[in-house]
Amino acid sequence: MKVLIELLRVPSLLTVQDSGRTGYRKLGVPMSGFMDDVSARLANYLVGNPGNASLLEFLLTGPTIKFNASAVFAVAGDVEVRLNGVPVEPWTSYWAKRGDILEVGALRSGLYGYIAFAGGIKCEKLLGSCSTYARANLGRPLKAGDKLSLGYAILTEREGRYLPPELRPDYSPSEREIRVVLGPNLEHFTGRGVETFLSEAYTVTPESDRMGYRLDGPEIEHSERGAGIVTEPLLPGTVQVPANGKPIVMMRDAQTTGGYAKIATVISADLHLLAQSRPGTKVKFKAITVEEAQRILREREKLMRQVELFLEGKLKAYKMKIGEREFLTFVETP
């Protein structure tokens, strides 16, 4: 059965994204994909999809969608959601019937929100991905009147999945700590420059986008080697510092090479926190080791897998309290 959704109202930036393109950076093609891989994967888990399934990513304000056939959906984000004018909860999966209207409002915190549908969004894969990268005409931002097909899915037990508040990412803080691994071009910075980078707060500027986040704050001092280097590979999370001393953090649509000295790389487990930082958000960087970064990522991925199994009903979650600390623990269901 072909399930269609129709876009009635579209905000300034609504795109189809999945986990992105791999294996093409050597040809100059950016990775693209989810800006916030945590929220996007959780949205997919809520409707029973694999974490890398294609969905809708919106910036600040969500769309209005008409269902031309029954489908299960979930919205991820701190946002008001209405189905046929009746408020429904984000971080929860619902069954929409033919003719139903879904309205997604403006995010109260964070920058990017996600709408997932059981079966994912069907599209023509370009270089192995449905992700939109408008600068190279790999897909385009969506507009009112567009109709999208959904993949076939058995909807049984996909409705009514609910993510407890304790498991939802919190993007409300106006100042956040972002962990980094220093290098690889530290010889291009003075000791004072590195100390400034790690001790001062930097502000996300309005010039930030999916390609890179420009930060404003105290100037990071270069050594006599200067800001320029022989062009080297870049990855999402790379922190470049041009001649003006103001850091630029590469994001999902970042170019594949660059000629500015790199002072650090944001760890994979924290990149979604930076992605969800609105202009005006204060960011402080903390240096950790490669081994610590790997351990943190393993722990995050373990938790994501536990959440996926919890939403599938294969694990139960219990609240525990030790002293003043509260946390959830997962136990296999009988």
Coordinates of C-alpha atoms in Angstrom, one line a residue, residues 5-235:
I5 CA 1.6 12.6 3.3
E6 CA 1.0 16.1 1.9
L7 CA 2.7 19.2 3.2
L8 CA 0.2 22.0 3.7
R9 CA 2.4 24.5 5.5
V10 CA 6.2 24.4 5.4
P11 CA 8.6 26.5 7.5
S12 CA 11.8 28.1 6.2
L13 CA 13.8 24.9 6.3
L14 CA 12.2 21.4 6.2
T15 CA 14.3 18.6 4.7
V16 CA 14.4 14.8 4.4
Q17 CA 17.4 13.4 6.3
D18 CA 18.8 10.1 7.3
S19 CA 22.1 9.0 8.9
G20 CA 24.0 10.5 5.9
R21 CA 26.5 9.6 3.2
T22 CA 29.5 7.4 3.9
G23 CA 32.4 6.6 1.6
Y24 CA 32.2 9.7 -0.6
R25 CA 34.3 12.2 1.4
K26 CA 37.3 11.3 -0.7
L27 CA 35.3 12.6 -3.7
G28 CA 34.5 15.9 -1.9
V29 CA 30.9 14.9 -0.9
P30 CA 29.9 16.0 2.7
M31 CA 28.3 13.5 5.0
S32 CA 25.1 15.5 5.6
G33 CA 22.4 13.6 7.6
F34 CA 20.8 14.3 11.0
M35 CA 22.1 17.4 12.7
D36 CA 21.0 15.8 16.0
D37 CA 21.5 12.1 15.7
V38 CA 20.2 11.4 19.2
S39 CA 16.8 13.1 18.7
A40 CA 16.4 11.7 15.2
R41 CA 17.2 8.1 16.2
L42 CA 14.8 8.3 19.2
A43 CA 12.1 9.6 16.9
N44 CA 12.7 6.6 14.6
Y45 CA 12.7 4.1 17.6
L46 CA 9.3 5.5 18.7
V47 CA 7.7 4.4 15.4
G48 CA 9.6 1.1 15.2
N49 CA 12.1 2.1 12.5
P50 CA 15.9 1.5 12.5
G51 CA 17.7 4.5 13.8
N52 CA 19.1 5.5 10.4
A53 CA 15.7 5.6 8.6
S54 CA 14.7 8.7 6.7
L55 CA 12.5 11.3 8.4
L56 CA 11.7 15.0 8.4
E57 CA 14.1 17.5 10.0
F58 CA 12.8 21.0 10.7
L59 CA 14.5 24.2 11.9
L60 CA 12.8 26.0 14.8
T61 CA 9.2 25.6 13.4
G62 CA 7.5 22.5 12.2
P63 CA 5.1 21.9 9.3
T64 CA 1.4 21.2 8.9
I65 CA 0.9 17.7 7.3
K66 CA -2.2 16.0 5.9
F67 CA -2.4 12.2 5.9
N68 CA -3.8 10.7 2.8
A69 CA -3.7 7.2 4.4
S70 CA -3.2 5.8 7.8
A71 CA 0.2 6.1 9.3
V72 CA 2.0 6.0 12.7
F73 CA 4.1 9.1 13.5
A74 CA 6.1 10.6 16.3
V75 CA 7.5 14.1 16.9
A76 CA 10.9 14.6 18.7
G77 CA 11.5 18.0 20.3
D78 CA 10.3 20.4 22.9
V79 CA 7.4 21.5 20.9
E80 CA 3.6 21.8 20.8
V81 CA 1.9 19.2 18.6
R82 CA -1.8 19.0 17.5
L83 CA -3.6 16.3 15.6
N84 CA -6.9 17.6 14.2
G85 CA -6.6 20.6 16.5
V86 CA -6.3 18.5 19.6
P87 CA -3.0 18.7 21.6
V88 CA -0.9 15.5 21.6
E89 CA 2.4 14.8 23.2
P90 CA 5.8 14.9 21.5
W91 CA 8.1 11.9 22.2
T92 CA 5.0 9.6 21.7
S93 CA 3.8 7.6 18.7
Y94 CA 0.3 8.1 17.4
W95 CA -1.9 6.5 14.7
A96 CA -3.1 9.1 12.2
K97 CA -6.0 8.2 9.9
R98 CA -6.7 9.3 6.3
G99 CA -7.6 13.0 6.3
D100 CA -6.1 13.8 9.6
I101 CA -4.1 17.0 10.0
L102 CA -0.9 17.2 12.0
E103 CA 0.4 20.6 13.1
V104 CA 3.8 21.0 14.6
G105 CA 4.5 24.4 16.3
A106 CA 7.7 26.2 17.2
L107 CA 10.4 24.6 19.4
R108 CA 10.6 26.0 22.9
S109 CA 14.2 24.9 23.2
G110 CA 16.8 23.5 20.8
L111 CA 17.2 24.3 17.2
Y112 CA 16.2 21.2 15.2
G113 CA 13.1 18.9 15.6
Y114 CA 12.2 15.6 13.9
I115 CA 9.1 13.9 12.6
A116 CA 9.3 10.1 12.0
F117 CA 6.9 7.9 10.3
A118 CA 6.6 4.1 10.6
G119 CA 8.3 2.6 7.5
G120 CA 10.4 5.8 6.9
I121 CA 10.1 8.2 4.0
K122 CA 10.6 6.7 0.6
C123 CA 12.9 8.6 -1.7
E124 CA 15.4 8.2 -4.5
K125 CA 18.7 7.6 -2.8
L126 CA 21.5 9.8 -4.1
L127 CA 25.0 8.4 -3.4
G128 CA 23.5 6.0 -1.0
S129 CA 21.4 8.4 1.1
C130 CA 18.1 10.3 1.2
S131 CA 19.8 13.2 3.0
T132 CA 19.3 16.6 1.6
Y133 CA 22.4 18.6 0.7
A134 CA 21.0 21.6 -1.1
R135 CA 24.4 23.2 -2.0
A136 CA 25.1 20.3 -4.4
N137 CA 21.5 19.7 -5.5
L138 CA 21.4 16.4 -3.6
G139 CA 17.7 16.8 -2.8
R140 CA 16.1 20.2 -1.9
P141 CA 14.3 21.8 1.0
L142 CA 10.6 20.8 0.9
K143 CA 7.8 23.3 0.1
A144 CA 4.0 23.5 0.5
G145 CA 2.2 21.1 -1.8
D146 CA 4.9 18.4 -1.8
K147 CA 3.7 14.9 -1.3
L148 CA 5.9 12.2 0.2
S149 CA 5.5 8.4 0.1
L150 CA 6.1 6.3 3.2
G151 CA 7.6 2.9 3.3
Y152 CA 5.3 0.0 4.0
A153 CA 5.1 -1.0 7.6
I154 CA 3.1 -3.3 9.8
L155 CA 1.7 -0.8 12.2
T156 CA 0.7 -3.2 15.0
E157 CA 2.2 -2.2 18.4
R158 CA 3.9 0.9 16.9
E159 CA 1.2 3.2 18.2
G160 CA 1.4 4.4 21.8
R161 CA 5.1 4.2 22.4
Y162 CA 6.2 6.8 24.9
L163 CA 9.6 8.1 25.9
P164 CA 9.8 9.1 29.6
P165 CA 11.1 12.6 30.4
E166 CA 14.2 11.1 32.0
L167 CA 15.3 9.7 28.6
R168 CA 14.6 12.8 26.6
P169 CA 17.5 15.1 25.6
D170 CA 17.4 18.5 27.4
Y171 CA 18.4 21.4 25.1
S172 CA 17.1 24.2 27.4
P173 CA 20.4 25.3 29.1
S174 CA 21.7 28.7 27.7
E175 CA 25.3 27.6 28.5
R176 CA 26.7 24.2 27.9
E177 CA 29.9 22.3 28.2
I178 CA 31.2 20.6 25.0
R179 CA 34.0 18.1 25.3
V180 CA 36.8 18.1 22.7
V181 CA 40.0 16.2 21.8
L182 CA 42.8 18.8 21.2
G183 CA 44.7 18.9 18.0
P184 CA 46.0 18.1 15.4
N185 CA 47.5 21.5 14.6
L186 CA 48.4 22.7 18.1
E187 CA 51.8 24.0 16.9
H188 CA 49.8 26.8 15.2
F189 CA 48.6 28.1 18.5
T190 CA 50.4 29.6 21.5
G191 CA 49.9 28.1 25.0
R192 CA 47.9 31.2 25.8
G193 CA 45.7 30.6 22.8
V194 CA 44.9 27.0 23.8
E195 CA 44.3 28.2 27.4
T196 CA 41.9 30.8 26.1
F197 CA 40.0 28.2 24.0
L198 CA 39.5 26.0 27.1
S199 CA 38.8 28.6 29.7
E200 CA 36.6 31.2 28.0
A201 CA 33.0 31.0 26.9
Y202 CA 32.1 31.4 23.3
T203 CA 28.7 32.4 21.8
V204 CA 27.0 30.7 18.9
T205 CA 26.4 33.4 16.2
P206 CA 23.5 33.9 13.8
E207 CA 25.9 33.1 10.9
S208 CA 25.8 29.4 11.9
D209 CA 24.2 26.8 9.7
R210 CA 24.3 23.1 8.8
M211 CA 27.8 23.6 7.3
G212 CA 29.5 25.2 10.3
Y213 CA 28.8 27.0 13.6
R214 CA 30.7 30.3 13.9
L215 CA 31.5 31.3 17.5
D216 CA 32.2 34.7 18.9
G217 CA 34.4 35.3 22.0
P218 CA 38.0 36.1 23.1
E219 CA 40.5 35.8 20.3
I220 CA 42.5 32.6 20.2
E221 CA 46.2 33.5 19.7
H222 CA 48.1 31.8 16.9
S223 CA 51.8 31.0 17.1
E224 CA 54.3 32.4 14.6
R225 CA 53.1 29.6 12.2
G226 CA 49.9 31.5 11.7
A227 CA 46.3 30.4 10.8
G228 CA 47.0 28.9 7.4
I229 CA 48.0 25.2 6.8
V230 CA 48.3 23.0 3.8
T231 CA 44.8 21.9 3.1
E232 CA 43.8 18.8 5.2
P233 CA 40.7 16.7 5.6
L234 CA 37.8 17.9 7.8
L235 CA 35.1 16.0 9.6

